[in-house]
Amino acid sequence: MTVTAEKPASEPSVVKPSWDKGLANTVAAETQMSFIDGAKGILEYVGIDIDSLARNSTFEETVFLLWNLRLPTKAELAAFEQSLRAEYALPDEMYKVISTLPKHATPMHALRTMVSALGTLDPNADDDSLDANRMKALKLVAKTPALIANFDLHRKGKPFAKPDATQNIAGSFLTMLTGQKPTAAMNRALDVCLILHADHGLNASTFAARVTIATLSDMYSAMTTAVGTLKGPLHGGANEEVMVMLNEIGTLDRVDAYIRAKLAKKDLVMGFGHRVYKTTDPRATYLKTFSKQVATDTGNEKLYELSHAIEELMAKEVGPKGIWPNVDFYSATTYHSLGLELDLFTPMFAMSRMSGWSGHCIEQLKDNRLIRPQALYVGPHAVKYVEMAAR
Ligand code: SDX
């Protein structure tokens, strides 16, 4: 009996892989949440420009917008705010976890650990249904403020604080952190910062979160990945480095020499430059005016004047190279003026971006494919194994 071999299927079409360092020119996902035009300095959340949102919206409304792809009605917003406030509180076991963390740990190390620990306390952590993931996203956005505030209290040897469900996220956070209710102006200042940091296309930490959830791992693992990625000074950690720089410069007369020395050594001036924006980051534009007001209100004008002088010099020196202020440059002055300690700046970024990260994870799962790029092998081939005696 003649057996004819099945004709092999045609060779799978092999697209020649392209080497795109830093994936600067690679599209790795589709999103409906935020749009960036780096040449024109445009950022939109679901088509609404960031300036309009910063002036008119709230963080809670912005989160609803990002997750539902539309603005809420008045009743929907009230219900959404209530659903967040119902989840502000931490499980009692979480306070035990926080109390075991070393007091010398940096808040971003602590936050990465606490987000991961929160996952061990959620019985639905591994339920990857849409409803379960939307609830986990809500829990993470609602509880991150209490994680950050209570680690800060722990490291200072102060008693833990409970969130205040009569306030918005910004107000409840500042009240836990400082022990007193913030003024309306302080509350609004943090609320605006949370709006501005909520989402930003496929930035490094969002991409990292998508890579994790694309393996069908869980939301808490993806958020832990994202926190660890945001910590880096080339990404979210830049705002803390900006404050270090402002403190090192100290006075206006030292700006010129300090910045020129950095540029001459090809050192990075933190808070400037962006992978996508080749003009001023629109968030920095808004934050600049905002930080001037907050700095003036809190007697920190000097910091704002230093920042403005640095910006003017950088515009002259590297503006033509497309290096302009990014969101981290003026958020530093704003957070400092709010009385936040320097190493709480990046956790503020994470508190807000938890909304974007979790939204992207839910988007990824709607049309998922494991994210697994190729590596260009540049090592040797056909190398013989050498026995130990002969080495
Ligand atoms: C965030 O991606 C996002 O969306 C991120 C973010 C978000 O919301 O998630 O917007 C938040 O991460 C903002 C960026 C915060 N980081 C910093 O402020 C750190 C300082 N910035 C640089 O590290 C840098 O600008 C990056 C990392 C942000 C972007 O770098 P790229 O796109 O990889 O560009 P590059 O490093 O190839 O630089 C191109 C040139 C180089 O000079 P040459 O070798 O061509 O001569 O520009 C220079 C760089 O040296 N350059 C800078 C500079 N940034 C770039 N020179 C001095 N100071 C800087 N800040």
XYZ file of C-alpha atoms and ligand atoms in Angstrom:
451
model
C 0.000 0.000 0.000
C 1.554 3.300 -1.033
C 1.408 5.889 1.676
C 1.754 9.332 0.327
C 3.226 11.693 2.809
C 1.080 14.615 3.546
C 2.389 17.562 1.578
C 3.980 19.718 4.303
C 2.013 22.865 4.866
C 3.652 25.748 3.090
C 6.516 27.085 5.135
C 5.139 29.562 7.710
C 5.731 33.016 6.359
C 8.868 34.194 8.131
C 8.956 37.965 8.425
C 12.590 39.108 8.672
C 12.840 40.482 12.245
C 13.917 44.126 12.520
C 16.246 45.328 15.305
C 14.623 48.358 16.954
C 16.739 49.321 19.996
C 14.473 50.437 22.830
C 11.480 49.562 20.600
C 11.283 53.291 19.789
C 9.749 52.621 16.389
C 7.724 49.524 17.235
C 3.992 49.385 17.819
C 3.373 46.652 20.400
C -0.262 47.269 21.329
C -3.467 49.058 20.431
C -5.126 51.288 23.025
C -8.204 53.490 23.240
C -7.162 55.203 26.459
C -4.458 57.773 25.672
C -3.074 59.344 22.513
C 0.247 61.167 22.287
C 1.481 63.342 19.419
C 5.157 63.800 20.352
C 5.882 66.340 17.626
C 2.949 68.626 18.506
C 3.056 68.001 22.270
C -0.468 66.611 22.445
C -1.803 64.204 25.084
C -5.449 63.129 25.048
C -7.289 60.692 27.315
C -10.018 59.064 25.188
C -9.775 62.045 22.860
C -10.058 64.759 25.549
C -6.921 66.935 25.756
C -4.994 66.752 29.009
C -5.249 70.501 29.634
C -9.068 70.372 29.654
C -9.015 67.411 32.003
C -6.496 69.016 34.368
C -8.601 72.190 34.519
C -12.074 70.619 34.736
C -11.923 66.989 35.808
C -11.027 65.040 38.942
C -8.824 61.979 39.324
C -11.842 59.777 40.032
C -13.677 61.057 36.935
C -10.500 60.550 34.874
C -10.216 56.945 36.035
C -13.856 56.349 35.035
C -13.081 57.917 31.631
C -10.022 55.719 31.063
C -11.795 52.524 32.104
C -15.151 53.154 30.411
C -13.931 55.189 27.417
C -16.452 57.965 28.112
C -17.203 60.592 30.746
C -19.677 59.525 33.479
C -23.072 61.024 34.126
C -23.425 62.747 37.497
C -25.082 59.661 38.971
C -22.451 57.324 37.482
C -19.632 59.418 38.907
C -21.223 59.450 42.356
C -21.643 55.656 42.216
C -18.060 55.172 40.984
C -16.664 57.383 43.743
C -18.625 55.358 46.285
C -17.322 52.074 44.857
C -13.755 53.371 45.203
C -14.331 54.635 48.757
C -15.825 51.283 49.713
C -12.437 49.765 48.821
C -10.102 52.336 50.437
C -9.592 50.209 53.546
C -6.717 47.738 53.767
C -7.249 44.160 54.982
C -6.130 43.922 58.639
C -3.416 41.426 57.603
C -1.940 44.108 55.321
C -1.053 46.245 58.350
C 0.827 43.261 59.749
C 2.750 42.967 56.469
C 3.592 46.685 56.516
C 4.831 46.420 60.107
C 7.356 43.762 59.036
C 8.927 45.958 56.346
C 12.356 47.429 57.190
C 11.985 51.091 58.172
C 15.000 51.995 56.024
C 13.433 50.568 52.854
C 12.680 53.166 50.172
C 8.966 53.703 49.560
C 9.166 52.330 46.013
C 10.776 49.092 47.239
C 8.089 48.940 49.904
C 5.270 49.671 47.431
C 6.455 46.931 45.073
C 6.372 44.495 48.020
C 3.027 45.710 49.367
C 1.252 45.470 45.992
C 2.519 41.931 45.698
C 1.429 41.120 49.256
C -2.028 42.575 48.573
C -2.388 39.920 45.886
C -1.816 37.155 48.430
C -4.766 38.515 50.441
C -7.227 38.571 47.505
C -9.048 35.229 47.095
C -9.861 36.256 43.503
C -6.274 37.161 42.604
C -6.065 34.496 39.893
C -9.584 34.956 38.484
C -8.863 36.527 35.086
C -12.498 37.167 34.152
C -13.291 40.722 33.084
C -15.449 41.390 36.141
C -12.765 40.058 38.516
C -10.045 42.122 36.835
C -12.173 45.280 36.917
C -12.696 44.707 40.651
C -8.958 44.165 41.179
C -8.227 47.378 39.262
C -10.690 49.208 41.518
C -9.161 47.714 44.653
C -5.622 48.619 43.579
C -6.471 52.240 42.745
C -8.487 52.557 45.957
C -5.936 50.945 48.280
C -2.588 52.179 46.965
C -2.908 55.520 48.818
C -3.302 53.688 52.142
C -0.329 51.428 51.320
C 1.949 54.401 50.642
C 0.739 56.510 53.581
C 0.928 53.672 56.084
C 4.409 52.615 55.039
C 5.505 56.210 55.597
C 3.883 56.200 59.045
C 5.506 52.833 59.812
C 9.006 53.998 58.863
C 8.550 57.056 61.119
C 7.385 54.908 64.032
C 3.956 56.545 63.963
C 0.633 54.707 64.441
C -1.143 53.436 61.331
C -3.947 55.525 59.840
C -7.223 54.431 58.275
C -8.424 55.976 55.010
C -11.194 58.559 55.208
C -14.085 57.525 52.966
C -15.680 60.956 53.343
C -12.883 62.412 51.173
C -11.638 61.930 47.627
C -8.458 59.912 47.031
C -6.190 62.952 47.254
C -7.774 64.178 50.476
C -7.863 60.787 52.155
C -4.208 60.203 51.263
C -2.962 63.567 52.549
C -5.003 63.172 55.737
C -3.491 59.737 56.446
C 0.007 61.003 55.627
C -0.037 64.233 57.647
C -2.670 63.566 60.282
C -4.706 66.561 59.206
C -7.224 67.292 56.487
C -5.568 69.204 53.616
C -6.812 72.609 52.483
C -8.988 72.618 49.371
C -6.029 74.065 47.425
C -3.667 71.295 48.569
C -6.268 68.640 47.829
C -6.801 70.067 44.333
C -3.046 70.290 43.692
C -2.578 66.575 44.323
C -5.797 65.737 42.478
C -4.468 67.528 39.371
C -1.134 65.693 39.619
C -3.039 62.402 39.785
C -5.000 63.366 36.647
C -1.811 64.267 34.768
C -0.020 61.003 35.600
C -2.890 58.563 35.048
C -2.004 57.186 31.623
C 0.539 57.739 28.885
C 0.480 55.254 26.030
C 2.957 52.413 26.051
C 5.543 53.815 28.469
C 8.021 51.376 29.966
C 6.014 50.455 33.079
C 2.762 50.068 31.153
C 4.505 47.892 28.570
C 5.983 45.799 31.390
C 2.521 45.329 32.880
C 1.148 44.241 29.515
C 3.980 41.735 29.038
C 3.145 40.205 32.417
C -0.648 39.995 31.963
C -0.186 38.690 28.409
C 1.221 35.462 29.893
C -2.190 35.140 31.662
C -0.486 35.900 34.951
C -2.594 37.937 37.372
C -3.308 41.642 37.806
C -1.308 41.917 41.058
C 1.758 40.389 39.387
C 1.373 42.843 36.504
C 1.087 45.800 38.875
C 4.131 44.577 40.804
C 6.074 44.470 37.517
C 4.901 47.991 36.709
C 5.901 49.453 40.085
C 9.372 47.950 39.771
C 9.726 49.365 36.258
C 8.484 52.857 37.170
C 11.101 53.052 39.940
C 13.936 53.572 37.466
C 15.340 57.146 37.208
C 15.006 57.108 33.417
C 11.268 56.688 33.955
C 9.187 57.507 37.022
C 12.136 57.936 39.361
C 13.196 61.108 37.507
C 11.004 63.387 39.641
C 13.013 62.513 42.740
C 16.265 63.160 40.856
C 14.943 66.572 39.769
C 14.533 67.533 43.432
C 18.051 66.310 44.201
C 19.314 68.529 41.371
C 17.380 71.576 42.605
C 18.796 71.072 46.089
C 22.354 70.653 44.721
C 22.069 73.865 42.675
C 20.587 75.762 45.607
C 20.748 79.322 44.229
C 19.984 81.022 40.918
C 23.589 82.149 40.366
C 24.728 78.487 40.269
C 22.272 77.322 37.592
C 24.399 78.215 34.581
C 27.623 76.506 35.703
C 25.825 73.443 37.065
C 23.772 72.762 33.930
C 26.604 73.529 31.519
C 28.884 71.142 33.446
C 26.306 68.368 33.189
C 25.793 68.902 29.493
C 29.536 69.054 28.873
C 29.936 65.656 30.541
C 26.943 64.386 28.565
C 25.217 63.750 31.900
C 21.431 63.558 31.775
C 19.583 66.541 33.216
C 16.668 64.876 34.954
C 13.148 66.018 34.086
C 14.119 66.737 30.488
C 13.878 64.744 27.295
C 11.338 62.138 26.322
C 11.185 59.131 24.067
C 8.059 60.480 22.364
C 7.791 64.226 23.009
C 10.201 66.286 20.904
C 8.632 69.461 22.246
C 7.496 70.324 25.768
C 5.440 67.579 27.397
C 1.922 69.103 27.676
C 1.722 67.861 31.253
C 4.841 69.913 32.056
C 3.209 72.959 30.445
C 0.229 72.721 32.753
C 2.272 71.691 35.784
C 4.579 74.681 35.295
C 1.778 77.199 35.867
C 0.327 75.028 38.597
C 3.626 74.595 40.437
C 4.202 78.366 40.336
C 0.887 78.885 42.156
C 1.466 76.099 44.681
C 5.074 77.212 45.270
C 3.966 80.806 45.809
C 1.169 79.749 48.167
C 3.614 77.712 50.234
C 6.649 79.995 50.278
C 8.630 77.853 47.825
C 9.001 80.516 45.125
C 12.791 79.981 45.064
C 12.321 76.413 43.844
C 10.042 77.540 41.063
C 12.501 80.311 40.036
C 15.338 77.763 39.946
C 13.229 75.438 37.788
C 12.302 78.271 35.441
C 15.953 79.326 35.064
C 17.009 75.745 34.316
C 14.248 75.433 31.746
C 15.328 78.647 29.988
C 18.972 77.561 29.793
C 18.092 74.038 28.617
C 15.801 75.485 25.937
C 18.764 77.438 24.538
C 21.300 74.645 24.848
C 19.391 71.450 23.928
C 15.948 72.596 22.837
C 17.082 72.407 19.191
C 17.950 68.721 19.850
C 14.326 68.104 20.887
C 15.104 67.948 24.591
C 12.383 69.768 26.541
C 10.855 69.516 30.040
C 8.815 66.392 30.729
C 6.155 65.728 33.346
C 8.737 65.034 36.042
C 10.381 68.438 35.891
C 7.642 70.531 37.476
C 5.969 67.726 39.410
C 9.040 67.811 41.672
C 8.386 71.422 42.761
C 4.678 70.723 43.098
C 5.131 67.667 45.320
C 7.764 69.425 47.425
C 5.454 72.405 47.860
C 2.732 69.997 48.968
C 5.073 68.979 51.767
C 5.763 65.518 50.383
C 9.163 64.033 51.157
C 11.384 63.525 48.141
C 11.199 59.721 48.142
C 7.396 59.881 48.049
C 7.387 61.605 44.650
C 7.586 58.445 42.559
C 5.026 56.627 44.723
C 2.668 59.540 43.839
C 3.289 58.715 40.193
C 2.508 55.043 40.887
C -0.661 55.933 42.841
C -2.008 57.624 39.729
C -0.625 55.293 37.067
C -2.177 52.283 38.804
C -5.303 53.344 36.897
C -3.580 53.381 33.502
C -1.621 50.203 34.143
C -4.692 48.205 35.178
C -6.710 49.645 32.293
C -4.030 48.540 29.841
C -4.018 45.047 31.340
C -7.765 44.756 30.766
C -7.267 46.041 27.195
C -4.485 43.510 26.624
C -6.696 40.598 27.662
C -9.439 41.683 25.252
C -7.207 40.754 22.314
C -4.323 38.931 23.871
C -1.247 37.301 22.340
C 1.821 36.356 24.365
C 4.347 39.205 23.974
C 7.628 37.547 23.063
C 10.027 39.490 20.797
C 13.197 38.009 19.358
C 16.815 38.529 20.360
C 19.605 39.020 17.827
C 22.178 36.352 18.777
C 25.676 37.824 18.524
C 27.579 35.078 20.371
C 29.753 32.223 18.955
C 28.573 28.921 17.401
C 29.947 25.349 17.268
C 32.066 25.823 20.390
C 33.475 22.524 21.700
C 32.899 21.552 25.353
C 36.266 21.461 27.206
C 36.663 19.072 30.114
C 37.608 20.752 33.410
C 41.039 19.098 33.455
C 41.874 20.715 30.156
C 40.802 24.287 31.065
C 8.701 59.525 32.051
O 7.548 56.991 28.065
C 6.763 57.687 28.781
O 5.659 58.000 28.383
C 7.298 58.036 30.152
C 6.507 59.052 30.945
C 5.170 58.498 31.367
O 4.256 59.293 31.617
O 5.086 57.249 31.575
O 6.320 60.221 30.190
C 7.236 59.424 32.243
O 9.388 58.546 32.169
C 9.278 60.861 31.637
C 10.817 60.773 31.403
C 11.502 60.944 32.768
N 12.968 60.706 32.629
C 13.853 61.689 32.737
O 13.560 62.876 32.914
C 15.303 61.214 32.689
C 16.119 62.106 31.738
N 15.663 61.850 30.380
C 16.481 60.943 29.568
O 16.892 59.830 30.294
C 15.842 60.636 28.218
O 15.388 61.821 27.712
C 14.747 59.571 28.126
C 15.162 58.265 28.697
C 13.507 60.047 28.812
C 14.454 59.369 26.649
O 15.636 58.969 26.088
P 15.726 58.334 24.609
O 14.474 58.527 23.847
O 16.248 56.942 24.731
O 16.763 59.277 23.940
P 18.341 59.107 24.049
O 18.728 58.661 25.422
O 18.749 58.278 22.880
O 18.846 60.618 23.884
C 19.022 61.220 22.601
C 20.075 62.293 22.836
C 21.343 61.739 23.505
O 22.417 62.584 23.113
P 23.379 62.063 21.888
O 23.989 60.758 22.349
O 22.462 61.915 20.685
O 24.395 63.177 21.733
O 19.570 63.288 23.722
C 20.373 63.325 24.895
C 21.105 61.996 24.956
O 22.299 62.129 25.721
N 19.471 63.475 26.046
C 19.728 64.242 27.098
C 18.622 64.092 27.941
N 17.747 63.236 27.387
C 18.282 62.862 26.217
N 20.776 65.014 27.409
C 20.717 65.668 28.604
N 19.701 65.571 29.471
C 18.633 64.795 29.170
N 17.632 64.713 30.043
